[in-house]
Amino acid sequence: EDQVTQSPEALRLQEGESSSLNCSYTVSGLRGLFWYRQDPGKGPEFLFTLYSAGEEKEKERLKATLTKKESFLHITAPKPEDSATYLCAVQPYNFNKFYFGSGTKLNVKP
Amino acid sequence: ETGVTQTPRHLVMGMTNKKSLKCEQHLGHNAMYWYKQSAKKPLELMFVYNFKEQTENNSVPSRFSPECPNSSHLFLHLHTLQPEDSALYLCASSQEEQNKYGYTFGSGTRLTVV
């Protein structure tokens, strides 16, 4: 069964304290893995798509990496404005739908 | 502005009411989606429309009725809802159903059923 698990459920960091969020997945053939950011009261905002193991994408303080079993979202020297819920989604190769994880709620304290 | 506009932003309705959620996109996308987001749960896909045709109904109760009059507009008609239907309802669009660039989401309608 295709599924996505994100950990931790919540993460509190001090400003400047780097860390990583995890997205583990089981899927019968991966078309793509997607990371989104969701701010309170808003819809998810697209961040990255990763297609194959070993691939990396970067945007400001965020870097996403992909292996055959999981993806990491590394946050380097986070700022309070990075506080949000980060969602991971996978798209199986033979299905036209995405499977979302429950998200990691990140809180960065000044 | 995300390019996908949802109205209303908040809705409180009784269990016997009938209401509709509206979604509009002017991104030129061909596929539109309704998702339900409940606290601490993954997003649940409800309906998919591709070129105005419904291609997915993810076992959604009949008290939710979608309508897609054209590629730019999507509605979700609600009637005789239950309190457990309270959630954030998100509309999304993409260039094509097998889109590799992800979705563009609206800000959602926060629905409370009393």
PDB file of C-alpha atoms in Angstrom:
ATOM      1  CA  GLU A   1       0.000   0.000   0.000  1.00  0.00           C
ATOM      2  CA  ASP A   2       1.290   3.432  -0.938  1.00  0.00           C
ATOM      3  CA  GLN A   3       1.876   5.687   2.032  1.00  0.00           C
ATOM      4  CA  VAL A   4       3.807   8.678   3.306  1.00  0.00           C
ATOM      5  CA  THR A   5       5.029   9.266   6.871  1.00  0.00           C
ATOM      6  CA  GLN A   6       6.510  12.528   8.075  1.00  0.00           C
ATOM      7  CA  SER A   7       8.548  13.050  11.231  1.00  0.00           C
ATOM      8  CA  PRO A   8       8.716  14.669  13.600  1.00  0.00           C
ATOM      9  CA  GLU A   9       5.119  15.823  13.951  1.00  0.00           C
ATOM     10  CA  ALA A  10       6.339  19.101  15.452  1.00  0.00           C
ATOM     11  CA  LEU A  11       9.760  20.702  15.764  1.00  0.00           C
ATOM     12  CA  ARG A  12      10.822  23.721  17.785  1.00  0.00           C
ATOM     13  CA  LEU A  13      14.129  25.351  16.916  1.00  0.00           C
ATOM     14  CA  GLN A  14      16.007  28.389  18.031  1.00  0.00           C
ATOM     15  CA  GLU A  15      16.855  30.878  15.314  1.00  0.00           C
ATOM     16  CA  GLY A  16      20.054  29.693  13.635  1.00  0.00           C
ATOM     17  CA  GLU A  17      19.704  26.091  14.843  1.00  0.00           C
ATOM     18  CA  SER A  18      19.874  23.870  11.756  1.00  0.00           C
ATOM     19  CA  SER A  19      17.848  20.655  11.533  1.00  0.00           C
ATOM     20  CA  SER A  20      16.138  18.242   9.140  1.00  0.00           C
ATOM     21  CA  LEU A  21      12.603  17.065   8.501  1.00  0.00           C
ATOM     22  CA  ASN A  22      11.969  13.534   7.302  1.00  0.00           C
ATOM     23  CA  CYS A  23       9.529  12.116   4.785  1.00  0.00           C
ATOM     24  CA  SER A  24       9.489   8.316   4.475  1.00  0.00           C
ATOM     25  CA  TYR A  25       7.499   6.744   1.701  1.00  0.00           C
ATOM     26  CA  THR A  26       6.472   3.432   0.247  1.00  0.00           C
ATOM     27  CA  VAL A  27       5.194   3.577  -3.281  1.00  0.00           C
ATOM     28  CA  SER A  28       5.084   1.252  -6.230  1.00  0.00           C
ATOM     29  CA  GLY A  29       7.298   3.300  -8.513  1.00  0.00           C
ATOM     30  CA  LEU A  30       7.939   6.976  -7.796  1.00  0.00           C
ATOM     31  CA  ARG A  31       7.035   9.573 -10.395  1.00  0.00           C
ATOM     32  CA  GLY A  32       7.903  12.463  -8.118  1.00  0.00           C
ATOM     33  CA  LEU A  33       8.201  13.615  -4.507  1.00  0.00           C
ATOM     34  CA  PHE A  34       6.939  17.075  -3.654  1.00  0.00           C
ATOM     35  CA  TRP A  35       7.549  19.423  -0.751  1.00  0.00           C
ATOM     36  CA  TYR A  36       5.076  22.141   0.186  1.00  0.00           C
ATOM     37  CA  ARG A  37       5.024  24.843   2.820  1.00  0.00           C
ATOM     38  CA  GLN A  38       1.731  25.763   4.495  1.00  0.00           C
ATOM     39  CA  ASP A  39       1.243  28.887   6.593  1.00  0.00           C
ATOM     40  CA  PRO A  40      -1.693  29.146   9.028  1.00  0.00           C
ATOM     41  CA  GLY A  41      -4.929  30.024   7.256  1.00  0.00           C
ATOM     42  CA  LYS A  42      -3.437  29.442   3.822  1.00  0.00           C
ATOM     43  CA  GLY A  43      -3.171  26.657   1.305  1.00  0.00           C
ATOM     44  CA  PRO A  44       0.055  24.746   0.731  1.00  0.00           C
ATOM     45  CA  GLU A  45       2.685  26.485  -1.381  1.00  0.00           C
ATOM     46  CA  PHE A  46       4.838  24.425  -3.721  1.00  0.00           C
ATOM     47  CA  LEU A  47       8.559  24.292  -2.866  1.00  0.00           C
ATOM     48  CA  PHE A  48      10.342  21.444  -4.690  1.00  0.00           C
ATOM     49  CA  THR A  49       9.902  18.393  -6.858  1.00  0.00           C
ATOM     50  CA  LEU A  50      12.429  15.550  -6.694  1.00  0.00           C
ATOM     51  CA  TYR A  51      12.380  12.736  -9.233  1.00  0.00           C
ATOM     52  CA  SER A  52      15.215  10.324  -8.582  1.00  0.00           C
ATOM     53  CA  ALA A  53      17.438   9.100  -5.765  1.00  0.00           C
ATOM     54  CA  GLY A  54      20.462  11.324  -5.256  1.00  0.00           C
ATOM     55  CA  GLU A  55      18.723  14.435  -6.516  1.00  0.00           C
ATOM     56  CA  GLU A  56      18.949  17.646  -4.480  1.00  0.00           C
ATOM     57  CA  LYS A  57      17.118  20.965  -4.750  1.00  0.00           C
ATOM     58  CA  GLU A  58      17.839  24.201  -2.881  1.00  0.00           C
ATOM     59  CA  LYS A  59      15.915  27.356  -2.149  1.00  0.00           C
ATOM     60  CA  GLU A  60      17.310  29.939   0.263  1.00  0.00           C
ATOM     61  CA  ARG A  61      17.795  28.135   3.605  1.00  0.00           C
ATOM     62  CA  LEU A  62      16.049  24.953   2.437  1.00  0.00           C
ATOM     63  CA  LYS A  63      17.586  21.940   0.756  1.00  0.00           C
ATOM     64  CA  ALA A  64      15.618  18.832  -0.199  1.00  0.00           C
ATOM     65  CA  THR A  65      17.268  15.479  -0.826  1.00  0.00           C
ATOM     66  CA  LEU A  66      15.891  12.147  -2.005  1.00  0.00           C
ATOM     67  CA  THR A  67      16.787   8.494  -1.507  1.00  0.00           C
ATOM     68  CA  LYS A  68      14.857   5.406  -2.567  1.00  0.00           C
ATOM     69  CA  LYS A  69      13.010   5.298   0.752  1.00  0.00           C
ATOM     70  CA  GLU A  70      12.891   8.832   2.088  1.00  0.00           C
ATOM     71  CA  SER A  71      13.393  12.520   1.562  1.00  0.00           C
ATOM     72  CA  PHE A  72      14.887  15.084   3.883  1.00  0.00           C
ATOM     73  CA  LEU A  73      14.199  18.782   4.053  1.00  0.00           C
ATOM     74  CA  HIS A  74      17.281  20.373   5.574  1.00  0.00           C
ATOM     75  CA  ILE A  75      16.859  23.817   7.112  1.00  0.00           C
ATOM     76  CA  THR A  76      20.094  25.736   7.578  1.00  0.00           C
ATOM     77  CA  ALA A  77      20.242  28.605  10.077  1.00  0.00           C
ATOM     78  CA  PRO A  78      16.442  28.989  10.178  1.00  0.00           C
ATOM     79  CA  LYS A  79      14.705  32.283  10.837  1.00  0.00           C
ATOM     80  CA  PRO A  80      11.332  32.881  12.525  1.00  0.00           C
ATOM     81  CA  GLU A  81       9.767  33.435   9.099  1.00  0.00           C
ATOM     82  CA  ASP A  82      10.529  29.812   8.264  1.00  0.00           C
ATOM     83  CA  SER A  83       7.906  28.793  10.821  1.00  0.00           C
ATOM     84  CA  ALA A  84       5.194  26.854   8.979  1.00  0.00           C
ATOM     85  CA  THR A  85       3.915  23.355   8.388  1.00  0.00           C
ATOM     86  CA  TYR A  86       5.940  21.471   5.786  1.00  0.00           C
ATOM     87  CA  LEU A  87       4.088  18.842   3.766  1.00  0.00           C
ATOM     88  CA  CYS A  88       5.513  16.028   1.707  1.00  0.00           C
ATOM     89  CA  ALA A  89       3.617  14.298  -1.100  1.00  0.00           C
ATOM     90  CA  VAL A  90       4.481  11.451  -3.439  1.00  0.00           C
ATOM     91  CA  GLN A  91       3.077  10.709  -6.849  1.00  0.00           C
ATOM     92  CA  PRO A  92       3.230   7.048  -7.882  1.00  0.00           C
ATOM     93  CA  TYR A  93       4.310   6.392 -11.428  1.00  0.00           C
ATOM     94  CA  ASN A  94       1.100   4.714 -12.504  1.00  0.00           C
ATOM     95  CA  PHE A  95      -1.414   6.871 -10.658  1.00  0.00           C
ATOM     96  CA  ASN A  96      -2.653  10.369 -11.293  1.00  0.00           C
ATOM     97  CA  LYS A  97      -2.871  11.284  -7.642  1.00  0.00           C
ATOM     98  CA  PHE A  98      -0.651  12.436  -4.828  1.00  0.00           C
ATOM     99  CA  TYR A  99      -0.348  10.860  -1.378  1.00  0.00           C
ATOM    100  CA  PHE A 100       0.305  13.474   1.292  1.00  0.00           C
ATOM    101  CA  GLY A 101       1.945  13.078   4.685  1.00  0.00           C
ATOM    102  CA  SER A 102       0.481  14.655   7.814  1.00  0.00           C
ATOM    103  CA  GLY A 103       3.133  17.352   7.857  1.00  0.00           C
ATOM    104  CA  THR A 104       5.771  18.673  10.249  1.00  0.00           C
ATOM    105  CA  LYS A 105       4.901  21.849  12.109  1.00  0.00           C
ATOM    106  CA  LEU A 106       8.077  23.910  12.464  1.00  0.00           C
ATOM    107  CA  ASN A 107       8.342  26.704  15.002  1.00  0.00           C
ATOM    108  CA  VAL A 108      11.487  28.837  14.951  1.00  0.00           C
ATOM    109  CA  LYS A 109      11.957  31.017  18.012  1.00  0.00           C
ATOM    110  CA  PRO A 110      13.937  34.277  17.804  1.00  0.00           C
TER     111      PRO A 110
ATOM    112  CA  GLU B   1      -2.211  36.003  -4.570  1.00  0.00           C
ATOM    113  CA  THR B   2      -1.782  32.327  -5.380  1.00  0.00           C
ATOM    114  CA  GLY B   3      -3.725  32.314  -8.631  1.00  0.00           C
ATOM    115  CA  VAL B   4      -6.426  30.111  -7.145  1.00  0.00           C
ATOM    116  CA  THR B   5      -9.199  31.977  -5.339  1.00  0.00           C
ATOM    117  CA  GLN B   6     -11.618  30.299  -2.962  1.00  0.00           C
ATOM    118  CA  THR B   7     -14.763  31.807  -1.484  1.00  0.00           C
ATOM    119  CA  PRO B   8     -15.956  32.086   1.159  1.00  0.00           C
ATOM    120  CA  ARG B   9     -12.895  31.956   3.421  1.00  0.00           C
ATOM    121  CA  HIS B  10     -15.003  30.914   6.403  1.00  0.00           C
ATOM    122  CA  LEU B  11     -18.386  29.229   6.564  1.00  0.00           C
ATOM    123  CA  VAL B  12     -20.536  28.160   9.487  1.00  0.00           C
ATOM    124  CA  MET B  13     -23.553  26.079   8.595  1.00  0.00           C
ATOM    125  CA  GLY B  14     -26.152  23.998  10.320  1.00  0.00           C
ATOM    126  CA  MET B  15     -26.646  20.356   9.519  1.00  0.00           C
ATOM    127  CA  THR B  16     -29.812  21.059   7.542  1.00  0.00           C
ATOM    128  CA  ASN B  17     -28.390  23.902   5.462  1.00  0.00           C
ATOM    129  CA  LYS B  18     -27.350  23.893   1.828  1.00  0.00           C
ATOM    130  CA  LYS B  19     -24.294  25.899   0.855  1.00  0.00           C
ATOM    131  CA  SER B  20     -21.705  25.988  -1.921  1.00  0.00           C
ATOM    132  CA  LEU B  21     -17.963  26.547  -1.991  1.00  0.00           C
ATOM    133  CA  LYS B  22     -16.469  28.248  -5.014  1.00  0.00           C
ATOM    134  CA  CYS B  23     -13.026  27.961  -6.566  1.00  0.00           C
ATOM    135  CA  GLU B  24     -11.677  29.995  -9.466  1.00  0.00           C
ATOM    136  CA  GLN B  25      -8.337  29.856 -11.274  1.00  0.00           C
ATOM    137  CA  HIS B  26      -7.017  31.960 -14.134  1.00  0.00           C
ATOM    138  CA  LEU B  27      -3.738  30.124 -14.575  1.00  0.00           C
ATOM    139  CA  GLY B  28      -4.802  28.296 -17.711  1.00  0.00           C
ATOM    140  CA  HIS B  29      -4.689  24.986 -15.860  1.00  0.00           C
ATOM    141  CA  ASN B  30      -6.707  22.042 -17.096  1.00  0.00           C
ATOM    142  CA  ALA B  31      -7.079  20.003 -13.921  1.00  0.00           C
ATOM    143  CA  MET B  32      -8.813  21.049 -10.711  1.00  0.00           C
ATOM    144  CA  TYR B  33      -9.107  19.267  -7.375  1.00  0.00           C
ATOM    145  CA  TRP B  34     -10.966  19.357  -4.078  1.00  0.00           C
ATOM    146  CA  TYR B  35      -9.079  18.287  -0.962  1.00  0.00           C
ATOM    147  CA  LYS B  36     -10.196  18.027   2.673  1.00  0.00           C
ATOM    148  CA  GLN B  37      -7.690  18.929   5.379  1.00  0.00           C
ATOM    149  CA  SER B  38      -8.434  17.912   8.961  1.00  0.00           C
ATOM    150  CA  ALA B  39      -6.172  18.601  11.919  1.00  0.00           C
ATOM    151  CA  LYS B  40      -3.121  16.310  12.096  1.00  0.00           C
ATOM    152  CA  LYS B  41      -4.323  14.235   9.134  1.00  0.00           C
ATOM    153  CA  PRO B  42      -2.967  14.002   5.607  1.00  0.00           C
ATOM    154  CA  LEU B  43      -4.773  15.904   2.906  1.00  0.00           C
ATOM    155  CA  GLU B  44      -7.621  13.767   1.610  1.00  0.00           C
ATOM    156  CA  LEU B  45      -8.332  13.890  -2.103  1.00  0.00           C
ATOM    157  CA  MET B  46     -12.060  14.235  -2.741  1.00  0.00           C
ATOM    158  CA  PHE B  47     -12.605  14.959  -6.426  1.00  0.00           C
ATOM    159  CA  VAL B  48     -10.560  15.466  -9.580  1.00  0.00           C
ATOM    160  CA  TYR B  49     -11.681  17.204 -12.744  1.00  0.00           C
ATOM    161  CA  ASN B  50      -9.612  17.108 -15.920  1.00  0.00           C
ATOM    162  CA  PHE B  51     -10.815  19.273 -18.813  1.00  0.00           C
ATOM    163  CA  LYS B  52     -14.166  19.680 -16.983  1.00  0.00           C
ATOM    164  CA  GLU B  53     -14.689  15.930 -16.734  1.00  0.00           C
ATOM    165  CA  GLN B  54     -14.692  14.220 -13.359  1.00  0.00           C
ATOM    166  CA  THR B  55     -11.939  11.637 -13.326  1.00  0.00           C
ATOM    167  CA  GLU B  56     -11.832  10.809  -9.633  1.00  0.00           C
ATOM    168  CA  ASN B  57     -14.373  10.461  -6.865  1.00  0.00           C
ATOM    169  CA  ASN B  58     -12.520   9.204  -3.860  1.00  0.00           C
ATOM    170  CA  SER B  59     -15.491   7.487  -2.156  1.00  0.00           C
ATOM    171  CA  VAL B  60     -16.865  10.815  -0.988  1.00  0.00           C
ATOM    172  CA  PRO B  61     -20.332  10.817   0.664  1.00  0.00           C
ATOM    173  CA  SER B  62     -23.135  12.066  -1.542  1.00  0.00           C
ATOM    174  CA  ARG B  63     -23.738  15.033   0.760  1.00  0.00           C
ATOM    175  CA  PHE B  64     -20.764  16.544  -1.114  1.00  0.00           C
ATOM    176  CA  SER B  65     -21.575  17.275  -4.748  1.00  0.00           C
ATOM    177  CA  PRO B  66     -18.964  18.794  -7.080  1.00  0.00           C
ATOM    178  CA  GLU B  67     -19.624  20.824 -10.189  1.00  0.00           C
ATOM    179  CA  CYS B  68     -17.156  21.989 -12.835  1.00  0.00           C
ATOM    180  CA  PRO B  69     -18.883  24.197 -15.436  1.00  0.00           C
ATOM    181  CA  ASN B  70     -15.602  25.097 -17.163  1.00  0.00           C
ATOM    182  CA  SER B  71     -11.870  24.670 -16.721  1.00  0.00           C
ATOM    183  CA  SER B  72     -11.611  27.821 -14.602  1.00  0.00           C
ATOM    184  CA  HIS B  73     -14.361  27.217 -12.060  1.00  0.00           C
ATOM    185  CA  LEU B  74     -15.078  24.497  -9.568  1.00  0.00           C
ATOM    186  CA  PHE B  75     -17.838  24.276  -6.996  1.00  0.00           C
ATOM    187  CA  LEU B  76     -18.524  22.028  -4.050  1.00  0.00           C
ATOM    188  CA  HIS B  77     -22.190  21.882  -3.106  1.00  0.00           C
ATOM    189  CA  LEU B  78     -22.879  20.916   0.494  1.00  0.00           C
ATOM    190  CA  HIS B  79     -26.094  19.616   2.041  1.00  0.00           C
ATOM    191  CA  THR B  80     -27.067  17.863   5.273  1.00  0.00           C
ATOM    192  CA  LEU B  81     -23.498  17.808   6.514  1.00  0.00           C
ATOM    193  CA  GLN B  82     -22.304  16.264   9.775  1.00  0.00           C
ATOM    194  CA  PRO B  83     -20.133  17.894  12.462  1.00  0.00           C
ATOM    195  CA  GLU B  84     -17.249  15.604  11.442  1.00  0.00           C
ATOM    196  CA  ASP B  85     -17.279  17.330   8.053  1.00  0.00           C
ATOM    197  CA  SER B  86     -15.846  20.436   9.714  1.00  0.00           C
ATOM    198  CA  ALA B  87     -12.439  20.993   8.134  1.00  0.00           C
ATOM    199  CA  LEU B  88     -10.431  23.158   5.766  1.00  0.00           C
ATOM    200  CA  TYR B  89     -11.511  22.525   2.178  1.00  0.00           C
ATOM    201  CA  LEU B  90      -8.795  23.237  -0.326  1.00  0.00           C
ATOM    202  CA  CYS B  91      -9.089  23.706  -4.046  1.00  0.00           C
ATOM    203  CA  ALA B  92      -6.063  23.166  -6.260  1.00  0.00           C
ATOM    204  CA  SER B  93      -5.246  23.271  -9.931  1.00  0.00           C
ATOM    205  CA  SER B  94      -2.473  21.967 -12.162  1.00  0.00           C
ATOM    206  CA  GLN B  95      -1.471  22.218 -15.797  1.00  0.00           C
ATOM    207  CA  GLU B  96      -2.421  18.607 -16.391  1.00  0.00           C
ATOM    208  CA  GLU B  97      -3.614  15.734 -14.291  1.00  0.00           C
ATOM    209  CA  GLN B  98      -0.246  13.978 -14.373  1.00  0.00           C
ATOM    210  CA  ASN B  99       1.474  17.183 -13.487  1.00  0.00           C
ATOM    211  CA  LYS B 100       5.086  16.996 -12.409  1.00  0.00           C
ATOM    212  CA  TYR B 101       5.175  20.570 -11.144  1.00  0.00           C
ATOM    213  CA  GLY B 102       2.793  20.071  -8.252  1.00  0.00           C
ATOM    214  CA  TYR B 103      -0.403  21.880  -7.532  1.00  0.00           C
ATOM    215  CA  THR B 104      -1.309  25.516  -7.020  1.00  0.00           C
ATOM    216  CA  PHE B 105      -3.570  25.637  -3.995  1.00  0.00           C
ATOM    217  CA  GLY B 106      -6.119  28.199  -2.919  1.00  0.00           C
ATOM    218  CA  SER B 107      -6.239  29.486   0.653  1.00  0.00           C
ATOM    219  CA  GLY B 108      -9.131  27.229   1.494  1.00  0.00           C
ATOM    220  CA  THR B 109     -12.572  27.534   3.045  1.00  0.00           C
ATOM    221  CA  ARG B 110     -12.686  26.882   6.780  1.00  0.00           C
ATOM    222  CA  LEU B 111     -15.989  25.027   7.250  1.00  0.00           C
ATOM    223  CA  THR B 112     -17.664  24.577  10.621  1.00  0.00           C
ATOM    224  CA  VAL B 113     -20.781  22.424  10.835  1.00  0.00           C
ATOM    225  CA  VAL B 114     -22.893  23.052  13.920  1.00  0.00           C
TER     226      VAL B 114
END
